[in-house]
């Protein structure tokens, strides 16, 4: 294993680890170099995976990365073992160079391997204001060791300091010049003028564009525009907001063409064509299956449930020839297919036009006959012309089966917001709360109040079974090992492969066992 070498840029990042980069981008880059990054440890909250921070540790490289939960953006970079890396600042080593063979990891446990206070304060970064002392947990033990944080704009160093040696009346040079405190145990890279200020807004601060970081590093990498939020307006209309700008675009399902998509979003990362007919039986269900609702077909169209993920989930683990077709331009598309935008967090089904879902009742009342926002001026009058008809928004929930196939896509259901911005339903809202709001919105489509309160029976699927982890719905309890002659894949239990589908007009939710949404299909 080669030694991890990176240049430190305060307020920006450490090498290619740039503050503000997505968890998906970082993981994809690290997994592409297994010899350099042999082990990746991901820590997250099993009960609140999309609201609590996510921690990615690189034990073989002495690096720890912290991401916020909702956006999954890199917020804090920590070097915690200087025997396993080489970090430079302005082309100078911040810690003692490796002993022995060039490019080989240093021997662990060397107490003098960290950055020396004198080197930091006098040679590299210069003088700074007094730092912050964090006392040890054992308050009654006079020999216990606390931590003194020496902070500069965008970077901070942690020094061990015995409680008995600390005094608020001593200056930083006097405190850190002793032999027991002169070597830092860790360094942190963050965005802010000091660690004391950055700590308060670490998880929700709006970070600068990652494009500026790449320009700062003089990188030739092309960084595409990111989609920061998708507003679902109902009736097949979605508004996509671009990160670090005030620009947005509209996708009108049934009208937006592949040419429109490529012009606004760029070419897809992959094109997926496979046609799975195993769930076709549910398209011809008898009326008895939905007789409890006044408009069952409008409430949950079975065909929309069957291809909630006839998309990129296959591309990550199935090697068959009819899987993801890379590098194919939009002008060569024939027949329906999925446009996979892994780095934007969604897939778009391109197919012959289909009627969009009905406009939500609250919007019909609010518009009072006016044209809906985002409506296309030009209508597609050709029946055989391909248009966007469905959009699958992926949550990239840690612990879920399709984790890291897509970047996390954030969304909100705009027509449920009403006039109260605090009640917006978002991608971080538990499904139970979303279901309650949607039942209230669509209560006029129920035959009775009792029907409205009755919980909808979900359709359960397991992505760990069969010949393809992302294949369409497979019911629990009713399926033998009969996956077309292909043995079922073994599942190691590290991810949650069982999810449940719930449908509402224009929306199909794929819900994890912890109640959070793994993906939502808009049609």
Coordinates of C-alpha atoms in Angstrom, one line a residue:
X1 CA 0.0 0.0 0.0
X2 CA 1.4 3.4 -1.0
X3 CA 1.4 6.2 1.5
X4 CA -1.5 8.6 1.3
X5 CA -0.1 12.0 0.3
X6 CA -2.1 15.1 0.0
X7 CA -1.8 18.9 0.1
X8 CA -3.7 20.7 2.8
X9 CA -5.8 23.8 1.8
X10 CA -7.5 25.5 4.8
X11 CA -11.2 26.2 4.2
X12 CA -11.0 24.0 1.0
X13 CA -9.9 20.4 1.6
X14 CA -7.2 17.8 1.7
X15 CA -6.0 16.8 -1.7
X16 CA -9.0 15.5 -3.7
X17 CA -11.1 15.4 -0.5
X18 CA -12.9 18.8 -1.0
X19 CA -15.3 20.3 1.6
X20 CA -18.8 20.3 0.1
X21 CA -18.2 17.2 -2.1
X22 CA -21.0 14.6 -1.9
X23 CA -20.7 11.3 0.0
X24 CA -21.4 9.5 -3.3
X25 CA -18.5 11.2 -5.1
X26 CA -16.0 10.6 -2.3
X27 CA -17.0 6.9 -1.9
X28 CA -16.9 6.3 -5.6
X29 CA -13.4 7.9 -5.8
X30 CA -12.1 5.9 -2.8
X31 CA -13.5 2.6 -4.0
X32 CA -11.8 3.1 -7.4
X33 CA -8.4 2.8 -5.7
X34 CA -8.5 -0.2 -3.4
X35 CA -4.7 -0.5 -3.2
X36 CA -4.4 3.0 -2.0
X37 CA -7.5 2.9 0.3
X38 CA -7.7 -0.7 1.4
X39 CA -10.5 -0.3 4.1
X40 CA -13.5 2.0 4.4
X41 CA -15.6 2.1 7.5
X42 CA -19.0 3.8 7.4
X43 CA -20.8 4.8 10.6
X44 CA -24.4 6.1 10.6
X45 CA -27.5 6.1 12.7
X46 CA -29.7 3.1 12.0
X47 CA -32.8 4.9 13.2
X48 CA -32.1 8.4 11.7
X49 CA -29.8 7.7 8.7
X50 CA -30.8 10.8 6.8
X51 CA -30.8 13.4 9.6
X52 CA -27.8 12.5 11.7
X53 CA -24.2 12.9 10.5
X54 CA -22.5 10.1 8.5
X55 CA -18.8 9.2 9.4
X56 CA -16.5 7.6 6.8
X57 CA -13.2 6.4 8.3
X58 CA -10.1 5.3 6.4
X59 CA -8.2 3.3 9.1
X60 CA -5.4 2.4 6.6
X61 CA -4.7 6.0 5.8
X62 CA -5.3 7.7 9.2
X63 CA -8.2 9.9 7.8
X64 CA -11.7 10.4 9.1
X65 CA -14.4 12.2 7.1
X66 CA -17.7 13.6 8.5
X67 CA -20.8 14.3 6.3
X68 CA -24.1 15.9 7.2
X69 CA -27.2 13.6 7.0
X70 CA -29.7 15.6 4.8
X71 CA -27.3 16.7 2.0
X72 CA -24.5 14.1 2.6
X73 CA -21.9 16.7 1.9
X74 CA -18.3 16.6 3.4
X75 CA -18.2 19.0 6.3
X76 CA -15.1 18.0 8.3
X77 CA -11.8 16.3 7.3
X78 CA -9.6 14.9 10.1
X79 CA -6.1 13.5 10.0
X80 CA -5.9 11.3 13.1
X81 CA -2.8 9.1 12.5
X82 CA 0.2 10.8 10.9
X83 CA 2.1 7.5 10.6
X84 CA -0.2 6.5 7.7
X85 CA -0.1 9.6 5.6
X86 CA 2.0 12.5 4.4
X87 CA 0.3 15.9 4.5
X88 CA 1.9 19.0 3.1
X89 CA 1.1 22.7 3.3
X90 CA 2.6 25.0 0.7
X91 CA 4.8 22.1 -0.4
X92 CA 6.2 21.6 3.2
X93 CA 5.5 18.6 5.4
X94 CA 3.4 19.5 8.4
X95 CA 4.6 16.4 10.3
X96 CA 8.0 14.7 10.6
X97 CA 8.7 12.9 7.3
X98 CA 8.5 9.1 7.1
X99 CA 11.5 7.2 8.3
X100 CA 12.9 4.4 6.1
X101 CA 11.7 3.6 2.6
X102 CA 10.2 6.5 0.7
X103 CA 6.5 6.1 0.1
X104 CA 6.0 3.5 2.8
X105 CA 3.8 4.0 5.8
X106 CA 5.5 5.0 9.0
X107 CA 5.5 2.8 12.1
X108 CA 2.4 3.3 14.1
X109 CA 2.5 4.4 17.7
X110 CA 5.3 7.0 17.2
X111 CA 4.3 9.8 19.6
X112 CA 6.5 12.3 17.8
X113 CA 5.0 11.6 14.4
X114 CA 2.4 14.4 14.6
X115 CA 2.9 18.1 13.6
X116 CA 5.2 19.9 16.1
X117 CA 3.9 23.0 17.7
X118 CA 7.1 25.0 16.9
X119 CA 6.9 23.9 13.2
X120 CA 3.2 25.0 13.0
X121 CA 3.4 28.2 14.9
X122 CA 6.8 29.6 13.7
X123 CA 7.4 28.1 10.3
X124 CA 4.1 27.1 8.5
X125 CA 1.1 29.0 9.7
X126 CA 2.4 31.7 11.9
X127 CA 1.0 33.3 15.1
X128 CA -2.7 33.1 15.9
X129 CA -5.2 34.0 18.7
X130 CA -5.4 32.0 21.9
X131 CA -7.0 28.6 21.4
X132 CA -9.7 26.7 23.3
X133 CA -9.0 24.2 26.1
X134 CA -11.3 21.2 26.4
X135 CA -10.9 19.7 29.9
X136 CA -10.7 15.9 30.4
X137 CA -13.8 14.0 31.3
X138 CA -12.3 12.9 34.7
X139 CA -12.7 16.3 36.3
X140 CA -11.4 15.1 39.7
X141 CA -8.1 13.7 38.3
X142 CA -5.4 16.3 38.3
X143 CA -3.2 14.1 36.1
X144 CA -5.9 13.6 33.4
X145 CA -5.1 15.0 30.0
X146 CA -7.4 17.4 28.1
X147 CA -7.1 18.9 24.6
X148 CA -5.9 22.3 23.5
X149 CA -7.2 23.3 20.1
X150 CA -5.0 25.7 18.2
X151 CA -7.2 27.2 15.5
X152 CA -6.5 29.1 12.2
X153 CA -9.0 30.0 9.5
X154 CA -10.1 26.7 8.0
X155 CA -7.7 24.4 9.9
X156 CA -7.2 23.5 13.6
X157 CA -4.7 21.3 15.5
X158 CA -5.4 19.3 18.6
X159 CA -2.6 19.1 21.3
X160 CA -2.7 17.0 24.5
X161 CA -2.5 19.2 27.5
X162 CA -2.6 17.9 31.2
X163 CA -5.2 19.6 33.3
X164 CA -2.5 20.6 35.8
X165 CA -0.5 22.5 33.1
X166 CA -3.4 24.6 31.8
X167 CA -4.1 28.1 33.0
X168 CA -6.2 30.7 31.3
X169 CA -3.5 33.3 32.2
X170 CA -0.8 31.5 30.2
X171 CA -0.2 32.4 26.6
X172 CA -0.3 29.7 23.9
X173 CA 3.5 29.6 23.5
X174 CA 4.0 28.9 27.2
X175 CA 1.2 26.2 27.2
X176 CA 2.4 24.2 24.2
X177 CA 6.2 24.4 24.6
X178 CA 6.4 21.6 27.1
X179 CA 7.6 18.2 25.9
X180 CA 4.3 16.5 26.7
X181 CA 2.2 19.0 24.6
X182 CA 4.4 20.0 21.7
X183 CA 3.1 17.4 19.2
X184 CA -0.4 17.6 17.7
X185 CA -2.4 14.4 17.8
X186 CA -4.8 15.4 15.0
X187 CA -5.6 18.1 12.4
X188 CA -9.0 19.2 11.2
X189 CA -10.0 21.0 7.9
X190 CA -13.3 22.8 7.9
X191 CA -15.0 25.9 6.6
X192 CA -14.9 28.9 8.9
X193 CA -12.7 31.6 10.5
X194 CA -12.0 29.4 13.6
X195 CA -13.0 26.0 15.0
X196 CA -15.0 27.7 17.8
X197 CA -17.1 29.6 15.2
X198 CA -17.3 26.7 12.7
X199 CA -18.5 24.2 15.3
X200 CA -21.8 26.0 15.7
X201 CA -22.8 25.9 12.0
X202 CA -20.7 22.9 10.9
X203 CA -23.7 20.7 9.7
X204 CA -25.9 23.3 8.1
X205 CA -23.6 26.0 6.7
X206 CA -23.9 26.7 3.0
X207 CA -20.6 25.7 1.7
X208 CA -18.8 27.3 -1.3
X209 CA -19.1 25.7 -4.7
X210 CA -16.8 22.7 -5.2
X211 CA -16.0 24.2 -8.6
X212 CA -14.0 26.9 -6.8
X213 CA -12.0 24.3 -5.0
X214 CA -11.1 22.5 -8.2
X215 CA -10.0 25.8 -9.7
X216 CA -8.0 26.5 -6.6
X217 CA -6.2 23.1 -7.0
X218 CA -5.7 23.8 -10.7
X219 CA -7.5 20.6 -11.5
X220 CA -8.6 19.8 -15.1
X221 CA -11.7 17.8 -13.9
X222 CA -15.0 19.0 -15.2
X223 CA -17.5 19.5 -12.4
X224 CA -21.1 19.5 -13.6
X225 CA -23.9 21.6 -12.1
X226 CA -25.6 19.9 -9.2
X227 CA -29.3 19.7 -8.6
X228 CA -29.8 20.8 -5.0
X229 CA -33.5 20.4 -4.7
X230 CA -36.5 19.1 -6.7
X231 CA -39.9 20.5 -6.0
X232 CA -42.8 18.1 -6.8
X233 CA -45.7 20.2 -7.9
X234 CA -48.2 17.4 -8.9
X235 CA -49.7 16.7 -12.2
X236 CA -46.3 15.4 -13.5
X237 CA -44.5 18.7 -13.0
X238 CA -41.1 18.9 -11.3
X239 CA -38.9 22.0 -10.7
X240 CA -35.2 21.3 -10.5
X241 CA -33.0 23.9 -8.7
X242 CA -29.3 24.1 -9.5
X243 CA -26.8 24.3 -6.7
X244 CA -24.9 27.5 -6.0
X245 CA -27.2 29.5 -8.4
X246 CA -30.7 30.9 -8.6
X247 CA -31.4 28.9 -11.8
X248 CA -34.0 26.2 -12.2
X249 CA -35.6 24.1 -14.9
X250 CA -38.9 22.4 -15.3
X251 CA -39.6 18.8 -16.3
X252 CA -43.2 18.2 -17.5
X253 CA -43.8 14.5 -17.7
X254 CA -45.4 13.6 -20.9
X255 CA -44.0 16.7 -22.7
X256 CA -40.2 17.2 -21.9
X257 CA -38.1 15.5 -24.6
X258 CA -34.8 13.7 -24.4
X259 CA -33.2 16.7 -26.2
X260 CA -34.5 19.0 -23.5
X261 CA -33.0 16.7 -20.8
X262 CA -29.6 16.6 -22.5
X263 CA -29.6 20.4 -23.1
X264 CA -30.3 21.1 -19.4
X265 CA -28.7 18.2 -17.5
X266 CA -26.1 17.0 -19.9
X267 CA -25.9 13.5 -21.4
X268 CA -26.9 10.7 -18.9
X269 CA -24.2 8.7 -17.2
X270 CA -25.7 5.5 -18.6
X271 CA -28.8 4.4 -20.5
X272 CA -30.7 1.3 -19.3
X273 CA -32.9 -0.7 -21.6
X274 CA -33.8 -4.0 -20.0
X275 CA -37.5 -4.9 -20.0
X276 CA -38.7 -7.0 -17.1
X277 CA -42.2 -8.5 -17.5
X278 CA -42.4 -10.5 -14.3
X279 CA -44.8 -8.1 -12.7
X280 CA -47.0 -7.7 -15.8
X281 CA -49.7 -9.7 -14.1
X282 CA -50.5 -6.8 -11.8
X283 CA -51.4 -4.6 -14.8
X284 CA -54.5 -6.8 -15.4
X285 CA -55.8 -7.1 -11.9
X286 CA -59.6 -7.4 -11.6
X287 CA -61.6 -4.6 -10.1
X288 CA -62.1 -6.6 -6.9
X289 CA -58.6 -5.7 -5.8
X290 CA -59.4 -2.0 -5.6
X291 CA -63.2 -1.9 -5.0
X292 CA -62.8 -0.2 -1.6
X293 CA -61.8 3.0 -3.3
X294 CA -64.0 5.2 -5.5
X295 CA -61.2 5.7 -8.0
X296 CA -58.7 2.9 -7.4
X297 CA -57.0 3.1 -10.8
X298 CA -56.2 6.8 -10.2
X299 CA -55.1 6.2 -6.7
X300 CA -52.5 3.6 -7.5
X301 CA -51.9 2.5 -11.0
X302 CA -50.4 -1.0 -10.9
X303 CA -48.0 -0.5 -13.8
X304 CA -46.4 2.4 -11.9
X305 CA -45.7 0.1 -9.0
X306 CA -44.0 -2.5 -11.2
X307 CA -41.3 -0.3 -12.6
X308 CA -40.5 2.0 -9.7
X309 CA -36.9 0.9 -10.1
X310 CA -36.5 -0.5 -13.6
X311 CA -33.6 1.8 -13.7
X312 CA -30.0 2.0 -12.6
X313 CA -30.3 -0.5 -9.7
X314 CA -29.3 -3.2 -12.2
X315 CA -26.2 -1.4 -13.4
X316 CA -24.4 -1.8 -10.1
X317 CA -24.4 -5.5 -9.9
X318 CA -25.6 -7.3 -13.0
X319 CA -23.2 -8.0 -15.8
X320 CA -25.6 -9.1 -18.6
X321 CA -25.2 -7.5 -22.0
X322 CA -28.6 -5.8 -21.9
X323 CA -27.9 -3.9 -18.8
X324 CA -26.5 -0.3 -18.7
X325 CA -25.4 0.9 -22.1
X326 CA -22.7 3.5 -21.6
X327 CA -21.7 6.4 -23.9
X328 CA -24.8 6.4 -26.0
X329 CA -25.9 9.8 -27.3
X330 CA -29.6 10.9 -27.2
X331 CA -29.9 10.9 -30.9
X332 CA -29.4 7.1 -31.1
X333 CA -32.2 6.2 -28.7
X334 CA -34.9 3.9 -30.0
X335 CA -37.7 2.6 -27.7
X336 CA -38.3 3.3 -24.1
X337 CA -35.3 3.4 -21.7
X338 CA -34.1 5.0 -18.5
X339 CA -31.6 7.9 -18.5
X340 CA -29.4 7.2 -15.4
X341 CA -28.0 10.4 -13.8
X342 CA -26.0 8.8 -11.0
X343 CA -24.2 12.0 -10.0
X344 CA -27.4 14.0 -9.9
X345 CA -29.4 11.4 -7.9
X346 CA -32.2 10.4 -10.2
X347 CA -33.3 8.3 -13.3
X348 CA -35.7 9.4 -15.9
X349 CA -37.9 7.1 -18.0
X350 CA -38.0 8.1 -21.6
X351 CA -40.9 6.5 -23.5
X352 CA -43.9 7.3 -25.8
X353 CA -46.2 9.9 -24.2
X354 CA -48.5 8.8 -21.4
X355 CA -51.1 10.9 -19.6
X356 CA -49.7 12.7 -16.6
X357 CA -51.2 12.1 -13.2
X358 CA -54.1 14.3 -12.1
X359 CA -53.6 17.7 -10.5
X360 CA -53.9 17.6 -6.7
X361 CA -57.3 18.9 -5.4
X362 CA -55.7 21.7 -3.4
X363 CA -53.9 23.0 -6.6
X364 CA -57.1 22.9 -8.6
X365 CA -58.8 25.1 -6.0
X366 CA -55.9 27.5 -5.7
X367 CA -55.4 28.0 -9.4
X368 CA -59.1 28.6 -10.0
X369 CA -58.8 28.1 -13.8
X370 CA -55.3 29.7 -14.2
X371 CA -52.5 28.0 -16.0
X372 CA -50.4 25.8 -13.7
X373 CA -46.8 27.1 -13.0
X374 CA -44.1 25.5 -15.2
X375 CA -46.6 24.4 -17.9
X376 CA -44.9 24.0 -21.3
X377 CA -45.9 26.4 -24.0
X378 CA -45.3 23.9 -26.8
X379 CA -47.3 20.6 -26.6
X380 CA -46.0 17.4 -28.0
X381 CA -48.5 16.4 -30.7
X382 CA -46.7 13.3 -32.0
X383 CA -47.9 10.1 -30.4
X384 CA -44.7 8.1 -31.2
X385 CA -42.2 10.7 -30.1
X386 CA -40.2 9.9 -27.0
X387 CA -40.7 12.1 -23.9
X388 CA -39.9 11.9 -20.2
X389 CA -42.8 10.0 -18.5
X390 CA -41.5 9.0 -15.1
X391 CA -38.7 10.2 -12.7
X392 CA -37.1 8.1 -9.9
X393 CA -35.6 10.2 -7.1
X394 CA -33.0 8.3 -5.0
X395 CA -32.3 9.0 -1.4
X396 CA -29.0 7.1 -1.0
X397 CA -29.9 6.1 2.5
X398 CA -26.9 4.5 4.4
X399 CA -27.7 0.8 5.1
X400 CA -30.2 0.4 2.2
X401 CA -29.5 -2.1 -0.6
X402 CA -28.9 0.4 -3.4
X403 CA -26.6 2.7 -1.2
X404 CA -24.0 4.7 -3.2
X405 CA -25.5 3.8 -6.7
X406 CA -26.7 7.4 -6.8
X407 CA -25.9 10.7 -5.1
X408 CA -28.6 11.7 -2.6
X409 CA -31.4 13.6 -4.3
X410 CA -33.4 16.0 -2.0
X411 CA -37.0 16.8 -2.8
X412 CA -40.1 18.3 -1.3
X413 CA -43.8 18.0 -2.2
X414 CA -44.7 21.6 -2.9
X415 CA -48.5 21.2 -3.1
X416 CA -48.5 19.9 0.5
X417 CA -46.8 23.0 1.9
X418 CA -49.8 25.3 1.8
X419 CA -48.9 28.7 3.3
X420 CA -46.8 27.3 6.2
X421 CA -43.2 26.8 5.2
X422 CA -42.6 24.9 8.4
X423 CA -44.9 22.1 7.3
X424 CA -43.1 21.3 4.0
X425 CA -42.9 17.6 3.3
X426 CA -39.3 16.8 2.4
X427 CA -37.0 13.8 1.6
X428 CA -36.1 13.7 5.3
X429 CA -39.7 13.4 6.5
X430 CA -40.7 9.9 7.8
X431 CA -43.2 8.2 5.6
X432 CA -45.9 8.0 8.3
X433 CA -46.0 11.8 8.3
X434 CA -46.1 11.9 4.5
X435 CA -48.8 9.3 4.3
X436 CA -51.0 11.3 6.7
X437 CA -50.6 14.5 4.7
X438 CA -51.3 12.8 1.4
X439 CA -54.4 11.0 2.7
X440 CA -55.7 14.4 3.7
X441 CA -54.9 15.9 0.3
X442 CA -56.6 13.1 -1.6
X443 CA -59.5 12.4 0.8
X444 CA -62.0 13.4 -1.9
X445 CA -61.0 10.4 -3.9
X446 CA -62.0 8.0 -1.1
X447 CA -65.4 6.5 -0.9
X448 CA -65.8 7.1 2.9
X449 CA -64.0 8.5 5.9
X450 CA -63.3 5.0 7.1
X451 CA -61.6 4.2 3.8
X452 CA -59.5 7.4 4.2
X453 CA -58.3 6.3 7.7
X454 CA -57.6 2.8 6.7
X455 CA -53.9 2.2 6.1
X456 CA -53.0 1.2 2.5
X457 CA -51.7 -2.3 2.1
X458 CA -48.1 -2.0 0.8
X459 CA -46.4 -4.2 -1.8
X460 CA -43.3 -5.8 -0.3
X461 CA -40.1 -6.4 -2.4
X462 CA -36.7 -7.8 -1.6
X463 CA -33.8 -6.6 -3.6
X464 CA -31.5 -9.3 -2.3
X465 CA -33.3 -12.1 -4.1
X466 CA -33.1 -13.5 -7.6
X467 CA -30.9 -12.8 -10.6
X468 CA -30.8 -9.1 -10.2
X469 CA -30.7 -7.1 -6.9
X470 CA -32.7 -4.3 -8.5
X471 CA -35.3 -6.3 -10.4
X472 CA -38.9 -5.4 -10.0
X473 CA -41.1 -6.3 -7.1
X474 CA -40.9 -9.8 -5.6
X475 CA -43.4 -10.7 -2.9
X476 CA -42.4 -12.2 0.4
X477 CA -44.0 -15.5 1.2
X478 CA -45.3 -16.2 -2.3
X479 CA -42.1 -16.9 -4.2
X480 CA -40.0 -20.0 -4.3
X481 CA -36.5 -20.0 -5.6
X482 CA -37.7 -19.8 -9.2
X483 CA -35.8 -16.9 -10.7
X484 CA -35.6 -18.2 -14.2
X485 CA -33.1 -20.9 -13.5
X486 CA -30.6 -18.5 -11.9
X487 CA -29.6 -19.2 -8.3
X488 CA -30.6 -16.5 -5.8
X489 CA -27.8 -14.2 -4.6
X490 CA -26.6 -14.6 -1.1
X491 CA -27.2 -11.6 1.2
X492 CA -24.8 -10.9 4.0
X493 CA -27.3 -8.9 6.1
X494 CA -25.2 -5.7 6.1
X495 CA -27.8 -3.8 4.1
X496 CA -31.6 -3.7 4.4
X497 CA -32.8 -5.3 1.1
X498 CA -36.5 -5.5 2.1
X499 CA -38.6 -2.4 1.2
X500 CA -42.3 -1.7 0.8
X501 CA -44.0 0.2 -1.9
X502 CA -46.9 2.6 -1.3
X503 CA -48.8 4.5 -4.0
X504 CA -50.6 7.8 -4.3
X505 CA -51.8 9.7 -7.4
X506 CA -48.6 10.6 -9.2
X507 CA -46.3 9.2 -6.5
X508 CA -44.9 5.8 -5.5
X509 CA -42.8 5.6 -2.4
X510 CA -40.3 2.9 -1.6
X511 CA -40.0 2.8 2.2
X512 CA -37.4 1.1 4.4
X513 CA -38.0 -0.7 7.6
X514 CA -36.9 2.3 9.6
X515 CA -39.7 4.4 8.0
X516 CA -37.5 6.6 5.8
X517 CA -37.9 6.7 2.0
X518 CA -35.3 5.0 -0.2
X519 CA -36.8 6.3 -3.5
X520 CA -39.9 8.0 -4.8
X521 CA -41.2 7.6 -8.4
X522 CA -43.0 10.6 -9.9
X523 CA -45.3 10.0 -12.8

